[in-house]
Amino acid sequence: MADTHGAVAEHNPNLRHHFDTMEQQFDSATLGMWVFLLTEIMFFGGMFCAYMIYRSMYPGAFASTSMHMDPMFGAINTAVLIVSSLSMALAVRAARLGQQQALQILLLVTIFFGLAFLGVKAFEYHAHWVDNKVPLFAGHWDYSNTKDFPNQAQYARPAQILFCFYFFMTGFHAVHMLVGVVLMLTIFMMARRGKFGPTYFTPVEISGLYWHFVDIVWIFLFPLLYLIGRTKKLI
Amino acid sequence: MHPVSSVRTYVLVWLTLTILTFVTYYVAQIELGEWNIVVALLIAFFKMMLVILIFMNVKAESPLTKLFVGAGFFWMVLLLGQVAIDYISRTWMPEGKMW
Amino acid sequence: MSTVLQDPQTIETPNYLNAEYGWKSWLFTTDHKRIAVLYMISITVMFVLGGIFAGLIRLELLTPQGDLVNSDTYNKFFTMHGIIMVFFFLIPSIPATLGNFLVPMMIGAKDLAFPRINLLSWYIYIAGALFALIAIVMGGVDTGWTFYTPFSSTFSNTFVITAAVGVFIAGFSSILTGLNFIVTIHKMRAPGMTWGRLPLFVWAHYATSLIQVLGTPVVAITLALVGLERAFHIGIFDPAIGGDPILFQHMFWFYSHPAVYIMILPGMGVISELVSCFSRKAVFGYSFVAASSIGIAVIGFLVWGHHMFVTGMSMYASLYFSLLSFLVAVPSAIKVFNWTATMFRGSISYDTPMLYAFGFIGLFTIGGLTGLFLATLAVDVHVTDTYFVVAHFHYVMVGGMVLAYMGGLHFWWPKITGRMYPEGWAKFSALLVFVGFNLTFFPQFIAGYLGQPRRYHAYAPEFQVYNVLSTAGATVLGVGYIIPFIYFMWSLKYGPLAGNNPWKAKGLEWQTTSPPPTYNFETPPIVTEEAYAYAAHKEEHGG
């Protein structure tokens, strides 16, 4: 805190010149990350707001579109992300305790599950592409009646909106995941060079906060996109 | 700085989160009418609180951090709530129900 | 001027300006003071550009016939004027220049918490500005600065996406500045600098930063959705294909109404400093003024619907937003009353910054009170989309923020450059700005109340007298801006040395040398007294 000015600064090579103590630097970085996450909350908040209004306007159409998504994939992906969050939390713990070996392994585990999530997501996107459920491209949009979905053509127009939100929200989430994976690779390289220890683990800590936040967004996206009207026979 | 939680705590939280994920999945297939979405969101909210408090370690953080986390939710409610005021009180909503 | 003939004096003390030389030392600097100067140069360029569009608008409106340009070109003029002035001048104006320069100094810090992010925010701003400039060069935008759908997303055949990308990018520069300020104010205060001792300028910037951080992401996502709809023809906001245009307005104004407080709160912070210094008195009711800044930031998020009374929003929502809009007048009024109470029985001196402060208080009061007219549902329906609205927000934005920016610039110019400007010319131009401003915008209240609609290049002949007055005023106003530009440039080389504290003002920024050294203070300051301890100052020096 600001009151610690008088203390003699430890000569930690990681202390930047405009801070007085390592603790001040750590607190500033952590608070900075929290403020950044505030902006992220509002960023996704705008999307959730638009989603809320359109879902209330077109409940039938939204349920109809949800039938084209496989909730098992969504659930598995949620579980994958939760595992990566666990390994991330343990990585931060290892960094704090100075366990170098554990830190590196846990970071690799986090990266692996992050990539696994993106892989499943890519697989799902590909299925929608083949299935012509991508309203962004006229050639890949077809919402006419089929054998499995006999009455869906009535929803063709509002269904575009949900699929649009689906790609927009999961797409933005995937971009955040990608950024997270790159971030974790950087942290991993730093960890390999032995940068972190009990006195300096700020980058691990704040990247961890980011990773958990991205996880939380998905915790909400899963029920909102995959699990609409699963019990109703709308189609 | 803050004390670290035990590995056991983290694993227990992970177990709870995973179980809740599949609970959401199965509850969605039971007919609860308008309560389906409410239950799904309540479970999601509970999962989020677990991640925030334990994984992100907010339970051990300073009041300032808690204030900022709270502010995030407050402003989210301002956005969603005040937009909803308009739509709920319109009499000419195209398809009647809110959910 | 005879002083030009004197040999210019040079500044010998080590400072942030002579620490390093060459363009690299500026473009790769992480010093908050140099970044503030970079911002100052960039927003001046944007201000000139926005001003040129304003001049073209006033020129067209000199006559009732649309004779200078056709309506399409006129639409582009007012749109580019609005986009540039709002997103590229007003929003970064005081926070990114004076705030960037002064917030760390006022709290006794060596720099902002994240100096490299601070530099990054300037580059992001430049990238956003470039997109806006490309949009202008390619042929402009005609949607109005509000990008209302479905016109912007479907029908307009101008460069909406380019301009929206520019605004989207510039938003992140604003977010990063806000983030930096919040962390700096929380974590970087000097020993003894408690929250109750923070200068009100810092309080105002804290409140501003909250809005920047919490509001800007929403407008970014909204513009991204508009871009998506326009590029791929998906009906998100276009009612013809199932969307809802009113939702766009909700999400747009969720940011853009609080954004007008981004554009006025820092100005209020400047005025608190000026009024206190030139009355030689502590600000009356310090804690109320500080709390009212936070109050404005929070209540500002509860009132956006008053922009939408005639859009088809539910009447109950209109009622709700109308009532809450009156509420925001309370903290604003607290500030105005407390400034006047500060001046009461103070020993007031009439230096240039104080003249701007007087102008601010009067004009902001008019702008604020007419805001209450507009918050009243029935009156708003009568004057929506007339020049009454135009006059109202120019009284707040120009009469408020620009005057505060000019006042602050004069007040801290000796600190920033180490030199004084010519006082006579400065007073003259402050007077010109005040007269020119009122001449420009007061007639618009009348024309608007009588029913002249905004955003048309032609109008009914009975409004001509008001428009001629307005155009004449705009000319005076323009001269009032050019004169300071000239003498500020002149003072960089020929201005007399200012000394460390030419105004005998309180505040940590005046305790260091002018211009300040790279890390602001030779020895880290320790704060032992309240802000604005002018009475104590008097005793020390025997009155």
Coordinates of C-alpha atoms in Angstrom, one line a residue, chain A:
Chain A
M1 CA 0.0 0.0 0.0
A2 CA 0.9 3.6 -0.2
D3 CA 1.9 3.8 3.4
T4 CA 5.0 1.5 2.9
H5 CA 7.0 4.2 1.2
G6 CA 9.4 4.6 4.1
A7 CA 10.5 1.0 4.1
V8 CA 13.8 0.2 2.5
A9 CA 13.2 -1.3 -0.9
E10 CA 14.4 -4.8 -1.3
H11 CA 16.6 -4.9 -4.4
N12 CA 14.5 -7.3 -6.3
P13 CA 15.4 -7.1 -10.0
N14 CA 11.7 -7.4 -10.9
L15 CA 10.8 -4.1 -9.1
R16 CA 10.1 -1.4 -11.7
H17 CA 11.5 2.0 -11.0
H18 CA 8.3 3.9 -10.3
F19 CA 7.2 1.5 -7.5
D20 CA 8.6 1.6 -4.0
T21 CA 8.0 -1.9 -2.9
M22 CA 7.3 -5.3 -4.4
E23 CA 4.1 -5.4 -2.5
Q24 CA 2.9 -2.1 -4.0
Q25 CA 3.8 -3.4 -7.5
F26 CA 1.9 -6.7 -6.9
D27 CA -1.2 -4.9 -5.5
S28 CA -1.2 -2.5 -8.4
A29 CA -0.9 -5.3 -11.0
T30 CA -3.7 -7.3 -9.3
L31 CA -6.0 -4.4 -9.0
G32 CA -5.3 -3.5 -12.6
M33 CA -6.3 -7.0 -13.7
W34 CA -9.5 -6.7 -11.7
V35 CA -10.4 -3.4 -13.3
F36 CA -9.6 -4.9 -16.7
L37 CA -12.0 -7.8 -15.9
L38 CA -14.7 -5.2 -15.0
T39 CA -14.4 -3.9 -18.6
E40 CA -14.6 -7.5 -19.8
I41 CA -17.8 -8.1 -17.7
M42 CA -19.4 -5.1 -19.4
F43 CA -18.1 -6.2 -22.8
F44 CA -19.9 -9.5 -22.5
G45 CA -22.7 -7.8 -20.6
G46 CA -23.6 -5.9 -23.8
M47 CA -24.0 -9.2 -25.6
F48 CA -25.9 -10.8 -22.8
C49 CA -28.3 -7.8 -22.8
A50 CA -29.0 -8.1 -26.5
Y51 CA -29.4 -11.8 -26.1
M52 CA -31.9 -11.4 -23.3
I53 CA -34.1 -9.1 -25.3
Y54 CA -34.2 -11.2 -28.4
R55 CA -34.7 -14.4 -26.5
S56 CA -37.7 -12.8 -24.8
M57 CA -39.0 -11.6 -28.2
Y58 CA -38.6 -14.9 -30.0
P59 CA -38.7 -17.7 -27.4
G60 CA -39.9 -20.3 -29.9
A61 CA -37.3 -19.5 -32.5
F62 CA -34.5 -19.6 -30.0
A63 CA -35.6 -23.0 -28.7
S64 CA -35.8 -24.2 -32.3
T65 CA -32.2 -23.1 -33.1
S66 CA -30.9 -24.7 -29.9
M67 CA -32.1 -28.1 -31.3
H68 CA -29.3 -27.8 -33.8
M69 CA -26.6 -27.8 -31.1
D70 CA -25.4 -30.9 -29.3
P71 CA -25.6 -30.1 -25.5
M72 CA -23.3 -33.1 -24.8
F73 CA -20.5 -31.3 -26.6
G74 CA -21.3 -28.2 -24.6
A75 CA -21.2 -30.1 -21.3
I76 CA -18.0 -31.8 -22.2
N77 CA -16.4 -28.6 -23.1
T78 CA -17.5 -27.0 -19.9
A79 CA -15.9 -29.9 -18.0
V80 CA -12.7 -29.5 -20.0
L81 CA -12.6 -25.8 -19.1
I82 CA -13.2 -26.5 -15.5
V83 CA -10.2 -29.0 -15.4
S84 CA -8.1 -26.2 -17.0
S85 CA -9.3 -23.8 -14.3
L86 CA -8.3 -26.4 -11.6
S87 CA -4.8 -26.8 -13.0
M88 CA -4.5 -23.0 -13.3
A89 CA -5.5 -22.5 -9.7
L90 CA -3.0 -25.2 -8.7
A91 CA -0.3 -23.5 -10.9
V92 CA -0.8 -20.2 -9.1
R93 CA -0.5 -22.2 -5.8
A94 CA 2.7 -23.8 -7.0
A95 CA 4.2 -20.5 -8.0
R96 CA 3.5 -19.0 -4.6
L97 CA 5.1 -21.9 -2.9
G98 CA 8.1 -21.9 -5.2
Q99 CA 7.5 -25.4 -6.7
Q100 CA 9.1 -24.8 -10.1
Q101 CA 8.6 -28.3 -11.5
A102 CA 4.9 -28.5 -10.5
L103 CA 4.3 -24.9 -11.9
Q104 CA 5.7 -25.9 -15.3
I105 CA 3.7 -29.1 -15.5
L106 CA 0.5 -27.5 -14.4
L107 CA 0.9 -24.7 -16.9
L108 CA 1.3 -27.3 -19.7
V109 CA -1.8 -29.1 -18.5
T110 CA -3.7 -25.8 -18.6
I111 CA -2.5 -25.1 -22.1
F112 CA -3.5 -28.6 -23.2
F113 CA -7.0 -28.4 -21.9
G114 CA -7.4 -24.9 -23.3
L115 CA -6.4 -26.2 -26.8
A116 CA -8.7 -29.2 -26.3
F117 CA -11.6 -26.8 -25.7
L118 CA -10.8 -24.9 -28.9
G119 CA -10.5 -28.2 -30.8
V120 CA -14.0 -29.3 -29.7
K121 CA -15.3 -25.8 -30.6
A122 CA -13.7 -25.9 -34.0
F123 CA -15.4 -29.3 -34.6
E124 CA -18.8 -27.9 -33.7
Y125 CA -18.3 -24.9 -35.9
H126 CA -17.4 -27.2 -38.7
A127 CA -20.6 -29.2 -38.1
H128 CA -22.7 -26.0 -38.4
W129 CA -20.9 -25.1 -41.6
V130 CA -21.6 -28.5 -43.2
D131 CA -25.2 -28.3 -41.8
N132 CA -25.7 -24.8 -43.4
K133 CA -26.4 -23.1 -40.2
V134 CA -24.0 -20.1 -40.6
P135 CA -26.2 -17.1 -41.3
L136 CA -23.2 -14.9 -42.0
F137 CA -22.7 -16.5 -45.4
A138 CA -25.8 -16.8 -47.6
G139 CA -24.5 -20.0 -49.2
H140 CA -24.3 -21.6 -45.8
W141 CA -27.6 -20.7 -44.4
D142 CA -30.6 -23.0 -44.9
Y143 CA -33.4 -23.1 -42.3
S144 CA -36.1 -24.9 -44.3
N145 CA -38.0 -27.9 -43.0
T146 CA -36.3 -31.3 -43.0
K147 CA -37.3 -34.8 -41.9
D148 CA -35.9 -34.3 -38.4
F149 CA -37.2 -30.8 -38.0
P150 CA -40.5 -30.6 -39.8
N151 CA -41.9 -27.2 -38.7
Q152 CA -38.8 -25.0 -38.4
A153 CA -39.1 -22.9 -41.5
Q154 CA -41.5 -20.5 -39.7
Y155 CA -38.6 -19.5 -37.5
A156 CA -36.1 -18.9 -40.4
R157 CA -35.8 -15.2 -39.9
P158 CA -35.4 -14.9 -36.1
A159 CA -33.3 -18.0 -36.1
Q160 CA -30.7 -16.0 -37.9
I161 CA -30.4 -13.7 -34.9
L162 CA -29.8 -16.5 -32.5
F163 CA -27.2 -18.2 -34.7
C164 CA -25.6 -14.8 -35.2
F165 CA -25.4 -14.4 -31.4
Y166 CA -24.2 -17.9 -31.0
F167 CA -21.2 -17.3 -33.3
F168 CA -20.6 -13.8 -32.0
M169 CA -20.6 -14.9 -28.3
T170 CA -18.8 -18.1 -28.7
G171 CA -16.5 -16.5 -31.2
F172 CA -15.5 -13.7 -28.8
H173 CA -15.1 -16.3 -26.1
A174 CA -12.9 -18.4 -28.3
V175 CA -10.7 -15.3 -29.1
H176 CA -10.3 -14.8 -25.4
M177 CA -9.3 -18.5 -25.0
L178 CA -6.8 -18.1 -27.8
V179 CA -5.3 -15.0 -26.1
G180 CA -5.3 -17.0 -22.8
V181 CA -3.4 -19.8 -24.4
V182 CA -0.7 -17.5 -25.9
L183 CA -0.5 -15.8 -22.4
M184 CA 0.0 -19.2 -20.8
L185 CA 2.7 -20.1 -23.3
T186 CA 4.5 -16.9 -22.4
I187 CA 4.2 -17.6 -18.7
F188 CA 5.4 -21.1 -19.3
M189 CA 8.5 -19.8 -21.0
M190 CA 9.1 -17.4 -18.2
A191 CA 8.7 -20.2 -15.7
R192 CA 11.2 -22.3 -17.5
R193 CA 13.8 -19.6 -17.1
G194 CA 13.1 -19.7 -13.4
K195 CA 11.6 -16.2 -13.2
F196 CA 9.0 -17.0 -10.5
G197 CA 9.4 -17.7 -6.9
P198 CA 7.7 -16.9 -3.6
T199 CA 8.7 -13.2 -3.9
Y200 CA 7.7 -12.7 -7.5
F201 CA 4.7 -14.5 -9.1
T202 CA 2.6 -11.5 -10.3
P203 CA 2.3 -12.6 -13.9
V204 CA 1.2 -16.1 -13.0
E205 CA -1.4 -14.7 -10.6
I206 CA -3.0 -12.1 -12.9
S207 CA -3.0 -14.5 -15.9
G208 CA -4.8 -16.9 -13.7
L209 CA -7.4 -14.4 -12.9
Y210 CA -8.0 -13.8 -16.6
W211 CA -8.2 -17.6 -17.3
H212 CA -10.8 -18.1 -14.6
F213 CA -12.8 -15.2 -15.9
V214 CA -12.9 -16.7 -19.4
D215 CA -14.1 -19.9 -17.7
I216 CA -16.9 -18.1 -15.9
V217 CA -18.2 -16.6 -19.2
W218 CA -18.5 -20.1 -20.6
I219 CA -20.3 -21.3 -17.5
F220 CA -23.1 -18.9 -18.5
L221 CA -22.9 -19.4 -22.3
F222 CA -23.4 -23.2 -22.0
P223 CA -26.9 -23.1 -20.5
L224 CA -27.9 -20.0 -22.4
L225 CA -27.0 -21.3 -25.9
Y226 CA -27.2 -25.1 -25.7
L227 CA -30.1 -25.8 -23.2
I228 CA -33.0 -23.8 -24.5
G229 CA -36.4 -25.5 -24.5
R230 CA -34.9 -29.0 -24.4
T231 CA -38.2 -30.5 -23.0
K232 CA -40.6 -28.8 -25.4
K233 CA -41.7 -30.4 -28.7
L234 CA -41.5 -27.1 -30.6
I235 CA -40.3 -28.6 -33.8

